[in-house]
CSV table of C-alpha atoms in Angstrom, one decimal:
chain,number,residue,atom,x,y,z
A,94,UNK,CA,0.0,0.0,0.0
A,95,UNK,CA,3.1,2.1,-0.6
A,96,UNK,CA,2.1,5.6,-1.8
A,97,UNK,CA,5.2,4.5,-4.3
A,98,UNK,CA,9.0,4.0,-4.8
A,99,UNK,CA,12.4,5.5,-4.9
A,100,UNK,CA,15.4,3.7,-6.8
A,101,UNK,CA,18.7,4.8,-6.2
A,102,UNK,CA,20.9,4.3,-9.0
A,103,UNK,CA,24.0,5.8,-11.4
A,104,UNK,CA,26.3,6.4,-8.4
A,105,UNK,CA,29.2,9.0,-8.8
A,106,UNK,CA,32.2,9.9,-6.6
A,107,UNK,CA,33.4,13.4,-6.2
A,108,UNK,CA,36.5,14.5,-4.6
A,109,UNK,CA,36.1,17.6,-2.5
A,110,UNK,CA,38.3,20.0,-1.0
A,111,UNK,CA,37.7,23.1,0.9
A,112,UNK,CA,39.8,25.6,1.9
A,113,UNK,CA,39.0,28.3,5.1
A,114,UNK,CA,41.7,31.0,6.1
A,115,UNK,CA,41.9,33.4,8.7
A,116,UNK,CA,44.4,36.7,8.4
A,117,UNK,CA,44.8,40.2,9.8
A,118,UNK,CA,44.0,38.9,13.1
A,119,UNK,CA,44.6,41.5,16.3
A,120,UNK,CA,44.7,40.6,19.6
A,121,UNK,CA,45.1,41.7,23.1
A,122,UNK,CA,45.2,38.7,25.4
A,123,UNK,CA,43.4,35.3,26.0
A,124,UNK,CA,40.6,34.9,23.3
A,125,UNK,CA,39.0,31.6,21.4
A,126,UNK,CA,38.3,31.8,18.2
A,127,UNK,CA,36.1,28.7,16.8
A,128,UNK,CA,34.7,27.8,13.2
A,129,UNK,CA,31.7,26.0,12.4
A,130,UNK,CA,32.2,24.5,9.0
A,131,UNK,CA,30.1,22.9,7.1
A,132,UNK,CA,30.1,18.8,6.2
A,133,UNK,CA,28.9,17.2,3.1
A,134,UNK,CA,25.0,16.0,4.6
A,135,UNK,CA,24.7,12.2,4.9
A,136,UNK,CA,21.4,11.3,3.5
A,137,UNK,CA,19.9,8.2,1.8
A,138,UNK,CA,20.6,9.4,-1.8
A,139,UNK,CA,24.3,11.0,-0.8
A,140,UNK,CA,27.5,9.4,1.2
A,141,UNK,CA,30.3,10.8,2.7
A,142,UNK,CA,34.0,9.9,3.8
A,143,UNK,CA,36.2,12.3,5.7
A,144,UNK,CA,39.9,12.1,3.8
A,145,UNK,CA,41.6,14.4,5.7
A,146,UNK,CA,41.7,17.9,8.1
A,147,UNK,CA,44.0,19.7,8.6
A,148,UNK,CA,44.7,20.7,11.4
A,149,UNK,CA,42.6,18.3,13.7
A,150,UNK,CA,39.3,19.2,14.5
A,151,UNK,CA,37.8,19.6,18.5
A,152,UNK,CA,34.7,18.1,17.8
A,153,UNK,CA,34.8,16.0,14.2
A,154,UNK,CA,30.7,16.4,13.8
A,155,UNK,CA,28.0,18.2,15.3
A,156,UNK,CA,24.8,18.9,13.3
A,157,UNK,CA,26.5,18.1,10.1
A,158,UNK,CA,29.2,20.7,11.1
A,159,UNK,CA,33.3,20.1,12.1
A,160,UNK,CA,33.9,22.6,14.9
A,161,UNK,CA,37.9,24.0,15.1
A,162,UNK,CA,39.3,25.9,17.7
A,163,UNK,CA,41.4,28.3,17.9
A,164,UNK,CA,43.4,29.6,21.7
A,165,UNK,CA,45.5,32.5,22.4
A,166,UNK,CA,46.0,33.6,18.9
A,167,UNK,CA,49.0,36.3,18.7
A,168,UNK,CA,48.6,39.4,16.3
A,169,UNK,CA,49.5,39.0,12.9
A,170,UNK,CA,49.0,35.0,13.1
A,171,UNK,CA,47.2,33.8,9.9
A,172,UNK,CA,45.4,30.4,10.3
A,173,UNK,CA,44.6,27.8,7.3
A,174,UNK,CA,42.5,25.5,7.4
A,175,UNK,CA,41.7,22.3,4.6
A,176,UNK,CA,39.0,19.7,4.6
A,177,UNK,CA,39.3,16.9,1.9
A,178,UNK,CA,36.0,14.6,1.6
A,179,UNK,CA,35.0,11.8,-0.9
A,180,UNK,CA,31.1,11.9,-1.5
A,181,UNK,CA,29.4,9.2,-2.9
A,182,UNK,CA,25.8,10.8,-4.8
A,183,UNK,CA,22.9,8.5,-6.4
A,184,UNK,CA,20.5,9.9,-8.8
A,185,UNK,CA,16.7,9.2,-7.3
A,186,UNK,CA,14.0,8.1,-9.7
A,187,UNK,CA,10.5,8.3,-7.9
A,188,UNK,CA,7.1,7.1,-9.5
A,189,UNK,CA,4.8,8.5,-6.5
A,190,UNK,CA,1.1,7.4,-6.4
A,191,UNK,CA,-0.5,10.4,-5.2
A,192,UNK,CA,-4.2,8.4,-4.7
A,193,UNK,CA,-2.4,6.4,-2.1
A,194,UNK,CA,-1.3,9.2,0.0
A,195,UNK,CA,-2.3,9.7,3.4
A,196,UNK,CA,-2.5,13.6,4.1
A,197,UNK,CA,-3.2,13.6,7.7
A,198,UNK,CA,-1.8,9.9,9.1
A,199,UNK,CA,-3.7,9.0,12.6
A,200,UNK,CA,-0.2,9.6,14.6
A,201,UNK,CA,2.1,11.8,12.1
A,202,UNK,CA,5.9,11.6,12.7
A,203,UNK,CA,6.9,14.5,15.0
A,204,UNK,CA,9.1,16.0,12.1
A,205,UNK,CA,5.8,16.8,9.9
A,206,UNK,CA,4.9,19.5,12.5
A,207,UNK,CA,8.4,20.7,12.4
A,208,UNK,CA,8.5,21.0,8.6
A,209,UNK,CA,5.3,22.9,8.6
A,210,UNK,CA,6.3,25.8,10.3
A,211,UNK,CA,8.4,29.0,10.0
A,212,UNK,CA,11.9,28.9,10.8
A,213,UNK,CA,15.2,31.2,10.4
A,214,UNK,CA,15.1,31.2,7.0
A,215,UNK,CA,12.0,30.0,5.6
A,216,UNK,CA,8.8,32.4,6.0
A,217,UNK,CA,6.0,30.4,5.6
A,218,UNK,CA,4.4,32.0,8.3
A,219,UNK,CA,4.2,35.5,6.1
A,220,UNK,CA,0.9,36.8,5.4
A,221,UNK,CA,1.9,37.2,1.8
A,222,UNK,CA,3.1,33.8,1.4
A,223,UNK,CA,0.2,32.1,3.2
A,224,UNK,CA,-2.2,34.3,1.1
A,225,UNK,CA,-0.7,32.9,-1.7
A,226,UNK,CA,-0.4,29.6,-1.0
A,227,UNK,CA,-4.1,29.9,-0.1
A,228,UNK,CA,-4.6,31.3,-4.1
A,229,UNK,CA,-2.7,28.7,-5.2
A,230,UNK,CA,-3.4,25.4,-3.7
A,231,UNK,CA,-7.2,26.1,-3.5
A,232,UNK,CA,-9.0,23.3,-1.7
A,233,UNK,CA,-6.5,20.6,-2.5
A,234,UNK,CA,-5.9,18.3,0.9
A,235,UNK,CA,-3.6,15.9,-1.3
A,236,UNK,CA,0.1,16.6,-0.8
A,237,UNK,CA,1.6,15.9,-3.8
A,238,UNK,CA,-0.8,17.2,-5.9
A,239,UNK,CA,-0.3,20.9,-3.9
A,240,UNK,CA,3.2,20.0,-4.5
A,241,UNK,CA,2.4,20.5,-7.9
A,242,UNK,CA,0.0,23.3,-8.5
A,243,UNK,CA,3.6,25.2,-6.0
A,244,UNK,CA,6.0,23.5,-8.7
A,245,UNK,CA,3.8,25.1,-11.7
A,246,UNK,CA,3.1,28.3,-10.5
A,247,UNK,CA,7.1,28.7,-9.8
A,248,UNK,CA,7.6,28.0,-13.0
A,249,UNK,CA,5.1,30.4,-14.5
A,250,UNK,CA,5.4,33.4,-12.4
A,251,UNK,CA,8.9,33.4,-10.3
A,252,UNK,CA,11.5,34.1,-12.7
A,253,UNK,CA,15.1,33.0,-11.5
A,254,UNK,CA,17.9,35.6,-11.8
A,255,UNK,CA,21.5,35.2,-11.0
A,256,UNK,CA,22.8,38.0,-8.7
A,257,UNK,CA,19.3,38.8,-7.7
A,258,UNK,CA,20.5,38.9,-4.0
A,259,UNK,CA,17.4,40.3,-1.8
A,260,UNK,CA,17.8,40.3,1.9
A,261,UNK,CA,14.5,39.0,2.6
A,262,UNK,CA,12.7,36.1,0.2
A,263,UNK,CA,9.6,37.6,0.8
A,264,UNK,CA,10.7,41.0,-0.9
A,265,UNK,CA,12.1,38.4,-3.8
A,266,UNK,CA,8.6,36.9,-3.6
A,267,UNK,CA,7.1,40.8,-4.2
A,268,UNK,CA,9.5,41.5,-7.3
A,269,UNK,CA,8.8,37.8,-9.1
A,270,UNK,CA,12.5,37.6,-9.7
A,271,UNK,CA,14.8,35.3,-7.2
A,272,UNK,CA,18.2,33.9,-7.3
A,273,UNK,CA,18.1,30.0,-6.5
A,274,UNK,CA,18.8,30.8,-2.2
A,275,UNK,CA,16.0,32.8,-2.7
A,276,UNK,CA,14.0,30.5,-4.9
A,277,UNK,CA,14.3,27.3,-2.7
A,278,UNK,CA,13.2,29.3,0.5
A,279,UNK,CA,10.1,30.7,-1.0
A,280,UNK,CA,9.3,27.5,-3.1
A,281,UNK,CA,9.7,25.8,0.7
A,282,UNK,CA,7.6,28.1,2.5
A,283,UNK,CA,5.0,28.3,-0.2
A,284,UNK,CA,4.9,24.4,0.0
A,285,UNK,CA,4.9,24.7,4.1
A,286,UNK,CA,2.1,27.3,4.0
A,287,UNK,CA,-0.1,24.7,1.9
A,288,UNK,CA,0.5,22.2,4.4
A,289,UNK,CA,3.2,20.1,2.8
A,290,UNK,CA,6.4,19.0,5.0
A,291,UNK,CA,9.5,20.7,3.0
A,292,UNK,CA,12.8,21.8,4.1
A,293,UNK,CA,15.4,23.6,1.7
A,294,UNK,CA,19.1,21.8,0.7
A,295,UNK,CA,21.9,23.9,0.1
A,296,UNK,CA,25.0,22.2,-2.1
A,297,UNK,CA,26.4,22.5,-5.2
A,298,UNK,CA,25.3,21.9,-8.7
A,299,UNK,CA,28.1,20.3,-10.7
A,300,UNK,CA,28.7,19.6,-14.4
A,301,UNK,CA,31.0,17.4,-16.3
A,302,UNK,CA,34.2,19.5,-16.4
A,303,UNK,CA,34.2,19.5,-12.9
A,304,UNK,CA,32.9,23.2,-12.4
A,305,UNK,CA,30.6,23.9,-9.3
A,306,UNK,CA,28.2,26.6,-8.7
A,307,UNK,CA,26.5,26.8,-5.3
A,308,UNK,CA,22.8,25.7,-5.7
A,309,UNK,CA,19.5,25.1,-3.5
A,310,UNK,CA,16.6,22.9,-4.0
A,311,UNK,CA,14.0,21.7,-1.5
A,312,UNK,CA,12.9,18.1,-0.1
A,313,UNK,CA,9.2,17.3,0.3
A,314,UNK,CA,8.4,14.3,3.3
A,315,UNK,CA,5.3,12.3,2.2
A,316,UNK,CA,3.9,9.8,4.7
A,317,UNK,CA,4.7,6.2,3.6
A,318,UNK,CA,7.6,7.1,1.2
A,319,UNK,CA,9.9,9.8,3.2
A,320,UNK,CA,11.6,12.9,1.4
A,321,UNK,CA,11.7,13.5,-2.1
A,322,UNK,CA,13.8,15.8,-3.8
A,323,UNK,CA,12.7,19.0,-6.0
A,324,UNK,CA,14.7,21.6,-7.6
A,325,UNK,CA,12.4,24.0,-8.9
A,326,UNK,CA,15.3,26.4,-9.9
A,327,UNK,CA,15.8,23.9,-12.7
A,328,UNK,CA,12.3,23.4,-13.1
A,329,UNK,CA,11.9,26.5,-14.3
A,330,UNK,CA,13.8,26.3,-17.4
A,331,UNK,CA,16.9,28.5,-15.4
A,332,UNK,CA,20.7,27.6,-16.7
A,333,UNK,CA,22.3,28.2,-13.3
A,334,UNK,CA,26.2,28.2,-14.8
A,335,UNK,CA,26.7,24.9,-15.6
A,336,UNK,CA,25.5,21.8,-17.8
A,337,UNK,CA,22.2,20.5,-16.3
A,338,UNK,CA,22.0,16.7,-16.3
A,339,UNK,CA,18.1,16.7,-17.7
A,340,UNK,CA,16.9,17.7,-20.7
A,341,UNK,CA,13.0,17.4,-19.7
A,342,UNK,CA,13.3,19.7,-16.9
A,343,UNK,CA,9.6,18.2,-15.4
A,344,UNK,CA,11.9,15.2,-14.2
A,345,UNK,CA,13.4,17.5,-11.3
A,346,UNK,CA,9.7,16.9,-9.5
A,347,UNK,CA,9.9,14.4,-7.3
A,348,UNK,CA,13.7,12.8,-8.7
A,349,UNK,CA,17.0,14.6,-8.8
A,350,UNK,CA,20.1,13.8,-11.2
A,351,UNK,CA,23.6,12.8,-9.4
A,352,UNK,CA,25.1,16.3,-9.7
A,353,UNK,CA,23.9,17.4,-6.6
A,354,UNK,CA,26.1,17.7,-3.5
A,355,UNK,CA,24.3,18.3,-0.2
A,356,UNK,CA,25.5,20.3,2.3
A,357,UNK,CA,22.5,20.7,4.4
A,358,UNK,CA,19.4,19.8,4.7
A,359,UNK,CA,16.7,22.0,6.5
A,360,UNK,CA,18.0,25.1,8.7
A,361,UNK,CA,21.2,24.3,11.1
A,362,UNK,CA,20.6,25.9,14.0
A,363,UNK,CA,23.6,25.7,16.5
A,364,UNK,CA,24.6,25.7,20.2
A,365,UNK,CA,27.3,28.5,20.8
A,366,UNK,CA,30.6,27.3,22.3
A,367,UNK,CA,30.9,30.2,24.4
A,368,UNK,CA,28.1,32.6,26.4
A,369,UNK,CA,28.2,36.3,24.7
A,370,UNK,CA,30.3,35.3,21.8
A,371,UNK,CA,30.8,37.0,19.4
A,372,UNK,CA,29.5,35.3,16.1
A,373,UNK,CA,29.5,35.8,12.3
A,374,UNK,CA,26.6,34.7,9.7
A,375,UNK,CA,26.8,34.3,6.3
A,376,UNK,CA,24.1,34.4,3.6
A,377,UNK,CA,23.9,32.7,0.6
A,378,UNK,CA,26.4,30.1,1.2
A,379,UNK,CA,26.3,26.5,0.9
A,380,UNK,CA,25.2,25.9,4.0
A,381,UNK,CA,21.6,26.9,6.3
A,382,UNK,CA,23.3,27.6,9.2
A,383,UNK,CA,22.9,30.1,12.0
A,384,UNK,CA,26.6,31.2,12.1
A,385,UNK,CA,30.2,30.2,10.8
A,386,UNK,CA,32.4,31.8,13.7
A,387,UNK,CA,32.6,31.9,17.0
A,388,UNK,CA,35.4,34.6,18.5
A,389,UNK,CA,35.9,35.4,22.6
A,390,UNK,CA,38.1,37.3,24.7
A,391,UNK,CA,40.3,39.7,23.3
A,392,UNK,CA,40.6,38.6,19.7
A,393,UNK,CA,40.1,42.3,18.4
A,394,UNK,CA,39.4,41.6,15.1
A,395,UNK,CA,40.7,39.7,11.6
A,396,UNK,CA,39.7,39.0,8.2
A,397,UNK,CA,38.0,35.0,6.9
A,398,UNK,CA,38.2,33.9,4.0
A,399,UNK,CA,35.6,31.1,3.1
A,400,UNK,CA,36.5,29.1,0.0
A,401,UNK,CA,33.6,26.9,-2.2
A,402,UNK,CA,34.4,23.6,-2.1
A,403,UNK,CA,36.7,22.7,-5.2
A,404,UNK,CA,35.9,19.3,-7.0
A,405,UNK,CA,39.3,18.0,-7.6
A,406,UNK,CA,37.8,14.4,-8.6
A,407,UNK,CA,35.1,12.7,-10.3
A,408,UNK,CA,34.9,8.7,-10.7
């Protein structure tokens, strides 16, 4: 009684490596500087293998993040940092049978309430965006069908636009024009306002010459088959920077090619190290988390530098 099935096929292996530095640092006694980065997101459809890290980390993974500390740096120390990863990615084929899809299961998983509400970065608690959703999904109660009356008004009326970096995705939302952060988030809180489970995935989109762009797509959880993939970026027809796997563009509803690395999955939000520290966020990145770095005591100030991930492999 399946609602239907995912396959998991056409592996691929990518080499990663990701550099972080930290320069023009001023100091005036004991401090603690720390740095949340990011890990490749270990999910059904995506594997992982730490290579290396240099240097060691304190804590190797918490919440999909390596956290590095830093003691007592001296003025005009520069820190480097390097993260090597192998990631094993499976393209997902899904054939869903939305008549067999229970909308409101007798005890729903604790995580359909969570994925229904507003967070940090998706607003699906916006008037806007629940009047819309309202407009848009009508009285449909199915889930996968009001996934796709969101998908095809995306593609009609929310025109992607590199560069088009708003600070809100509501005010994208207003202006019909979004970049692809912006597009997942309100594509995710459009599908959370009309009372489908979603979360938002930021990664990479890669192409065969090894090139990658950061991208962001959005997962959909449907009782009796778990989480299903959607890019509606691609969807829509947009050419992002690189070679797109799928030339029927429709496919990216509900599967998702093997050219998608995961970083996260949903918003990360983390536990400071230290009470009143001083920390540092940063938008558009391939990562949904609620900071990067952590700095303490009397570590004045000092310039990061946060490098994409490079692809130096592809098997």
């Amino acid at each position: 009684d399946a609602p239907g099935v995912k396959r998991y096929t056409d592996r691929r292996t990518y080499a990663l490596t990701q550099p972080v530095s930290i320069t023009k640092i001023k100091a005036s006694g004991a401090n603690e500087l720390y740095l949340w980065t990011p890990r490749p997101a270990e999910t059904a459809y995506q594997r992982a293998v730490v290579l290396s890290q240099e240097p060691a980390p304190l804590v190797p993974d918490y919440r999909g993040t390596a956290i590095f500390r830093f003691k007592d740096i001296a003025t005009g120390t520069d820190i480097a940092l390097t993260q090597s990863y192998l990631v094993n990615v499976y393209a997902v084929e899904s054939e869903v049978k939305a008549e067999r899809i229970v909308s409101k299961p007798k005890d729903p998983p604790p995580l359909m309430a969570h994925y229904l509400a507003a967070d940090g970065y998706v607003p699906a608690d916006a008037a806007e965006v629940q009047a819309l959703a309202r407009k848009i999904v009508g009285g449909e109660r199915n889930p996968w069908r009001a996934a796709r009356l969101v998908w095809d008004w995306l593609g009609k009326n929310l025109a992607w636009k590199r560069g088009d970096e708003r600070a809100r995705p509501v005010e994208a939302l207003a202006d019909r024009k979004a970049d692809s952060y912006s597009y997942a988030l309100i594509a995710c809180a459009l599908l959370r306002a009309a009372g489908v489970p979603s979360l938002p995935v930021a990664g990479y989109l890669v192409d065969p010459t090894r090139k990658a762009v950061r991208h962001h797509w959005v997962e959909v959880y449907l009782y009796g088959l778990g989480w299903l993939p959607l890019d509606p970026v691609l969807g829509s027809g947009a050419a992002p920077g690189v070679e797109v796997a799928w030339e029927d563009r429709q496919r990216y509803f509900g599967s998702m090619d093997n050219r998608h690395i995961a970083f996260s999955r949903g918003f990360n939000a983390l536990v400071p190290m230290v009470p009143g520290g001083r920390r540092v966020s940063k938008d558009r990145r391939w990562s949904l988390q609620s900071f990067y770095e952590e700095a303490s005591g009397g570590l004045a100030s000092y310039s990061s530098f946060w490098g994409d991930a490079e692809v130096t492999g592809m098997y």
